[in-house]
Tab-separated table of C-alpha atoms in Angstrom:
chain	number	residue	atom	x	y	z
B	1282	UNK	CA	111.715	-8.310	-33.205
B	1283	UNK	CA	114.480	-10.544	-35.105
B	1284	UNK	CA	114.408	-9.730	-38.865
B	1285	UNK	CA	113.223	-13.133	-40.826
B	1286	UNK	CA	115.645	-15.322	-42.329
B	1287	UNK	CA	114.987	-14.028	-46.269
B	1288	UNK	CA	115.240	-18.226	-46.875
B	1289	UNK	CA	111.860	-18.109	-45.012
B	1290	UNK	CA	110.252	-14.920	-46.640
B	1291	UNK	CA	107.561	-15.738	-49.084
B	1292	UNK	CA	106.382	-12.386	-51.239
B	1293	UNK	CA	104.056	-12.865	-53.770
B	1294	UNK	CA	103.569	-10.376	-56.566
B	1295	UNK	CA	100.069	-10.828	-57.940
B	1296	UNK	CA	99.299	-8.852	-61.551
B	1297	UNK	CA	96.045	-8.882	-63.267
B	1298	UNK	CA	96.461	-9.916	-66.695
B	1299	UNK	CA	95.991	-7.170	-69.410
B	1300	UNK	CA	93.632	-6.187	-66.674
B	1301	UNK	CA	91.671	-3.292	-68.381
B	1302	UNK	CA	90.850	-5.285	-71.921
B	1303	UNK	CA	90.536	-8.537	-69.809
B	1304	UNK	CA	87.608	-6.123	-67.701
B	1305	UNK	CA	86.613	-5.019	-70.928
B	1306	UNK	CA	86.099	-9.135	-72.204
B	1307	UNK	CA	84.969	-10.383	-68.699
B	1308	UNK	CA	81.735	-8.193	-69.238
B	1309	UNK	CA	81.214	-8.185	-73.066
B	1310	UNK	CA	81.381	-12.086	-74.435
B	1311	UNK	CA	81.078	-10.907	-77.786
B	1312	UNK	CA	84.740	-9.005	-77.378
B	1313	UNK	CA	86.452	-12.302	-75.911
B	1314	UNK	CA	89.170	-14.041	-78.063
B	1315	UNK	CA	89.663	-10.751	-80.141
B	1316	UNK	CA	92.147	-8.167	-80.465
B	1317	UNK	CA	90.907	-5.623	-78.231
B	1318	UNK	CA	92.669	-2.159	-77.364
B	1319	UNK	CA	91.020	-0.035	-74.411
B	1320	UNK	CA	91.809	3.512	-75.531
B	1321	UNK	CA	90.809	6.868	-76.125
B	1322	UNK	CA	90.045	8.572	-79.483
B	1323	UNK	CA	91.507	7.384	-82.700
B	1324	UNK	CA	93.933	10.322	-83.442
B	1325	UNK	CA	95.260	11.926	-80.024
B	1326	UNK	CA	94.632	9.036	-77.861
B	1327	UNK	CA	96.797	6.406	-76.493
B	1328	UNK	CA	96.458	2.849	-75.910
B	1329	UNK	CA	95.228	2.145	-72.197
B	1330	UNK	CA	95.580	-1.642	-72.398
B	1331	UNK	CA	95.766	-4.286	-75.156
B	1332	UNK	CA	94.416	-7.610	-74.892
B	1333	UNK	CA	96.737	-10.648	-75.085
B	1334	UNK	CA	95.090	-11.240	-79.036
B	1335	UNK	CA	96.435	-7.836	-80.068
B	1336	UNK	CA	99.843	-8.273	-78.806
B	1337	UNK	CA	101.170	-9.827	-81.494
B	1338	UNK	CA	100.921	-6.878	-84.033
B	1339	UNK	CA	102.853	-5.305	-81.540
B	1340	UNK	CA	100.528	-3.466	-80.271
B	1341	UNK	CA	101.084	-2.047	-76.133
B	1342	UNK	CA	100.089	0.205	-73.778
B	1343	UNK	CA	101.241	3.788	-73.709
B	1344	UNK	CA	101.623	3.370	-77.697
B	1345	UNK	CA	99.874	6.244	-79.606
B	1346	UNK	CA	96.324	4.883	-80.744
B	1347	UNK	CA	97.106	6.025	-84.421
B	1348	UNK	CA	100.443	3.560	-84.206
B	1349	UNK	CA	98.528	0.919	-82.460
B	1350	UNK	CA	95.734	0.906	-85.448
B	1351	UNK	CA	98.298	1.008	-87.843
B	1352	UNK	CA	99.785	-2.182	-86.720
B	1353	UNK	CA	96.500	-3.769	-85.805
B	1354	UNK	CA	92.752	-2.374	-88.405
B	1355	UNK	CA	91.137	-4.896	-87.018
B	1356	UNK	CA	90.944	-4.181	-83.639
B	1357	UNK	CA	88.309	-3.152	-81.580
B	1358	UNK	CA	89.122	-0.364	-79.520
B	1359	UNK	CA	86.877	0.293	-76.246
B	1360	UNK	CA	86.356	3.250	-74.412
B	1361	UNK	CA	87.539	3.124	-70.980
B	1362	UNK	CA	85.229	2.599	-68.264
B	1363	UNK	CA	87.121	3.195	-65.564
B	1364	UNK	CA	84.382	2.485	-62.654
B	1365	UNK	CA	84.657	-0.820	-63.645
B	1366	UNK	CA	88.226	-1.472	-63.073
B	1367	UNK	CA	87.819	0.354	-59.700
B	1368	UNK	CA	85.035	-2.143	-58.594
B	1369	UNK	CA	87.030	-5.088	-59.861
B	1370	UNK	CA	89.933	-4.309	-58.298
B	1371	UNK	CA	88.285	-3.462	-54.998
B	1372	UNK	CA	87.289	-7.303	-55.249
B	1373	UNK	CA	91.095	-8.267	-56.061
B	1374	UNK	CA	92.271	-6.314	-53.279
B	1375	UNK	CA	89.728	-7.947	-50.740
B	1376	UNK	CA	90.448	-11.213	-51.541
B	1377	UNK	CA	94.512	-10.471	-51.333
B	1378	UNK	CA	93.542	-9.457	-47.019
B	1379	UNK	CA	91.986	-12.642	-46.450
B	1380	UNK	CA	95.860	-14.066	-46.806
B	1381	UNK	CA	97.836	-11.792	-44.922
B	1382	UNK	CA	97.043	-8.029	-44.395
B	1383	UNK	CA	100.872	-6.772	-45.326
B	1384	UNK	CA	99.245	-6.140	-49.075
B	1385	UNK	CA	101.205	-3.126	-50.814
B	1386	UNK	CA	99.513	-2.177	-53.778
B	1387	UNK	CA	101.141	-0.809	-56.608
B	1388	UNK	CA	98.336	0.333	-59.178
B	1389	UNK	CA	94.667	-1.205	-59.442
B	1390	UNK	CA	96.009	-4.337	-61.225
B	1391	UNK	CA	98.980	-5.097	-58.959
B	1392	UNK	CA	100.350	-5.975	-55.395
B	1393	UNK	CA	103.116	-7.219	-53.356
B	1394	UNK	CA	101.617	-9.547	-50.839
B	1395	UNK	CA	103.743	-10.524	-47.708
B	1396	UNK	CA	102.862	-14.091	-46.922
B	1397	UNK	CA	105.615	-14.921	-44.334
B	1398	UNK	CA	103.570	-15.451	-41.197
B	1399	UNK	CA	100.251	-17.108	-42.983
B	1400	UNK	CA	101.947	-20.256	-44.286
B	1401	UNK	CA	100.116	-22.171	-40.786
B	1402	UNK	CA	96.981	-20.945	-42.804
B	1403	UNK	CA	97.089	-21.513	-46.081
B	1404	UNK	CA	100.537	-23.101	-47.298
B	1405	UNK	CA	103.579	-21.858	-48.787
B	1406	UNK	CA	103.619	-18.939	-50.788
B	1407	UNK	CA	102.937	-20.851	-54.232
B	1408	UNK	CA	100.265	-22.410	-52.600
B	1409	UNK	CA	98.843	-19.115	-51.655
B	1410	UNK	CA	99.215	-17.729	-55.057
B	1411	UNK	CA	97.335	-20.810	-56.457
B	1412	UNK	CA	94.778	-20.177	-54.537
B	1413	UNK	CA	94.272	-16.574	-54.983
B	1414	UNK	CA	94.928	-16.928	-58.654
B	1415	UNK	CA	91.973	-19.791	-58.805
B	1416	UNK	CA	89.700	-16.968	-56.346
B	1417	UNK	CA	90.586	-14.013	-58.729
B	1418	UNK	CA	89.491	-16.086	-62.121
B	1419	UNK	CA	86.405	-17.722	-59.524
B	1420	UNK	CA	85.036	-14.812	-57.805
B	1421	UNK	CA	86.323	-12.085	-60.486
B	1422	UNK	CA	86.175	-13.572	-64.109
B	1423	UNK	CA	90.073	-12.266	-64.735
B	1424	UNK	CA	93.188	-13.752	-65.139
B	1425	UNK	CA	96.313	-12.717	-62.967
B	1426	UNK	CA	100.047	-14.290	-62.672
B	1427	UNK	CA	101.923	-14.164	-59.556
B	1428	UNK	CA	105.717	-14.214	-58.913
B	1429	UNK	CA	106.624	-16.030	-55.603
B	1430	UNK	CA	110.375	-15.092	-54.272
B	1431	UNK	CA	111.815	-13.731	-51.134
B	1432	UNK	CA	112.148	-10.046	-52.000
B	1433	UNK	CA	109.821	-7.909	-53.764
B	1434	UNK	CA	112.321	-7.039	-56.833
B	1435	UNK	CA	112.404	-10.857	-57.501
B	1436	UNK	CA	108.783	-11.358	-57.219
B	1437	UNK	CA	108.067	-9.034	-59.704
B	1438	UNK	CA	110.555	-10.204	-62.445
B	1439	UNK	CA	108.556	-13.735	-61.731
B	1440	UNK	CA	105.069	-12.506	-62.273
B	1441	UNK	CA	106.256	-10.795	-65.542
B	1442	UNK	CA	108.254	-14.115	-67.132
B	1443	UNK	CA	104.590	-15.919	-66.058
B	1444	UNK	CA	102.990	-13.723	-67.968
B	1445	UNK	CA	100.306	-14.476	-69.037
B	1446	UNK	CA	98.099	-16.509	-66.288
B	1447	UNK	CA	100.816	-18.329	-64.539
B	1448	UNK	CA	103.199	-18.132	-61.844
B	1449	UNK	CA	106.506	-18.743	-60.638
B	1450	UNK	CA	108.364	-19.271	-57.789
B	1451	UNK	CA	112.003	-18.728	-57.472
B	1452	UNK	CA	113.320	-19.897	-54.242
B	1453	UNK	CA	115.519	-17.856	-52.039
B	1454	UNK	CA	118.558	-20.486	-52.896
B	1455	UNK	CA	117.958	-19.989	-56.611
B	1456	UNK	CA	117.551	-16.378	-56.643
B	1457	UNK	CA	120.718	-15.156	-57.984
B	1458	UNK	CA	121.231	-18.217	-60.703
B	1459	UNK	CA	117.702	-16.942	-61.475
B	1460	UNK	CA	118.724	-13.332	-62.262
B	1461	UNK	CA	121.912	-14.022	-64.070
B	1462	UNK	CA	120.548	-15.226	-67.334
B	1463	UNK	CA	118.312	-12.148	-67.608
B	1464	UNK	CA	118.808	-9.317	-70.356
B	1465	UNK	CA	119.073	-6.203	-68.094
B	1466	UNK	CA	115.796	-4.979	-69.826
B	1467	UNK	CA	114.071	-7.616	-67.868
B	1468	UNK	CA	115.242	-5.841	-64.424
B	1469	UNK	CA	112.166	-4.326	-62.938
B	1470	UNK	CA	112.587	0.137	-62.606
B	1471	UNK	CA	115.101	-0.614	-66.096
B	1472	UNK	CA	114.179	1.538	-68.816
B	1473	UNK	CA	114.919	2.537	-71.820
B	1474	UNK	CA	116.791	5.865	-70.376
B	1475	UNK	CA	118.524	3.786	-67.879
């Protein structure tokens, strides 16, 4: 088997927006629009997710749920409900195969697709994420963005500058002149420690 030419690749990184608060204000109308943090209890828990309305008080997940309602009384915080994710993910996943079964998942709200071999199908891989964006918000009721490039690394550093639902495609030739603006924070498996 000859490896493929990485100007022909086509990955596609597909992340649910905020996907656990944007669960949360698919199934409750009342909660959409608002600043909404999916978390556990008020004093030892920690933020889960926090909806794209919340953000702006700086509010993020991991954060301490004391911090996060420091920054943001307002908001209405949501016990997880973690069945629900599961199921809506399941759906995500299922309509990822019907593009190309190469689908690693990373978490319930994220996967690398390999769409190499399906562009006969269904277009080019920006056409494909298109189209399984317009399914997930369709068939699902949830936003996603999706980075199109010819390695994973790339792909993901997309999704997260369309953040949130849009997408962006950085083609193989652009790929470096893509990277080089970029703080090193922005690098994907960069952290703080690092």
């Amino acid at each position: 088997m000859s490896p493929v030419d990485p100007a022909q690749r086509q990955i596609v990184h597909v992340d649910l927006d905020a996907f656990y608060a944007s669960v949360e204000q698919r199934d409750d109308p009342r909660l959409r629009g608002r600043p909404v943090i999916v978390g556990g209890h008020a004093r030892r828990g920690v933020v889960i997710a926090a909806s794209y309305e919340v953000r702006p008080f700086g509010v993020r997940s991991a954060m301490s749920m004391a911090e996060a309602l420091r920054r943001a009384p307002e908001a209405l915080v949501i016990p997880p409900r973690f069945a629900a994710y599961a199921e809506a993910s399941e759906r995500v996943f299922e309509i990822f195969r019907t593009y190309t079964p190469l689908v690693e998942g990373l978490s319930l709200d994220e996967a690398f697709l390999d769409v190499s071999a399906s562009g006969a199908l269904f277009g080019r891989g920006a056409d494909i994420a298109r189209q399984i964006r317009a399914r997930i918000r369709d068939e699902v009721g949830l936003p996603a963005s999706a980075g199109i490039a010819a390695v994973k690394f790339v792909a993901k550093i997309a999704s997260d500058l369309a953040k949130p639902d849009g997408q962006l495609d950085v083609p193989w030739a652009d790929t470096a002149a893509f990277l080089a603006p970029l703080p090193v924070e922005r690098m994907w498996g960069v952290g703080a420690k690092a």
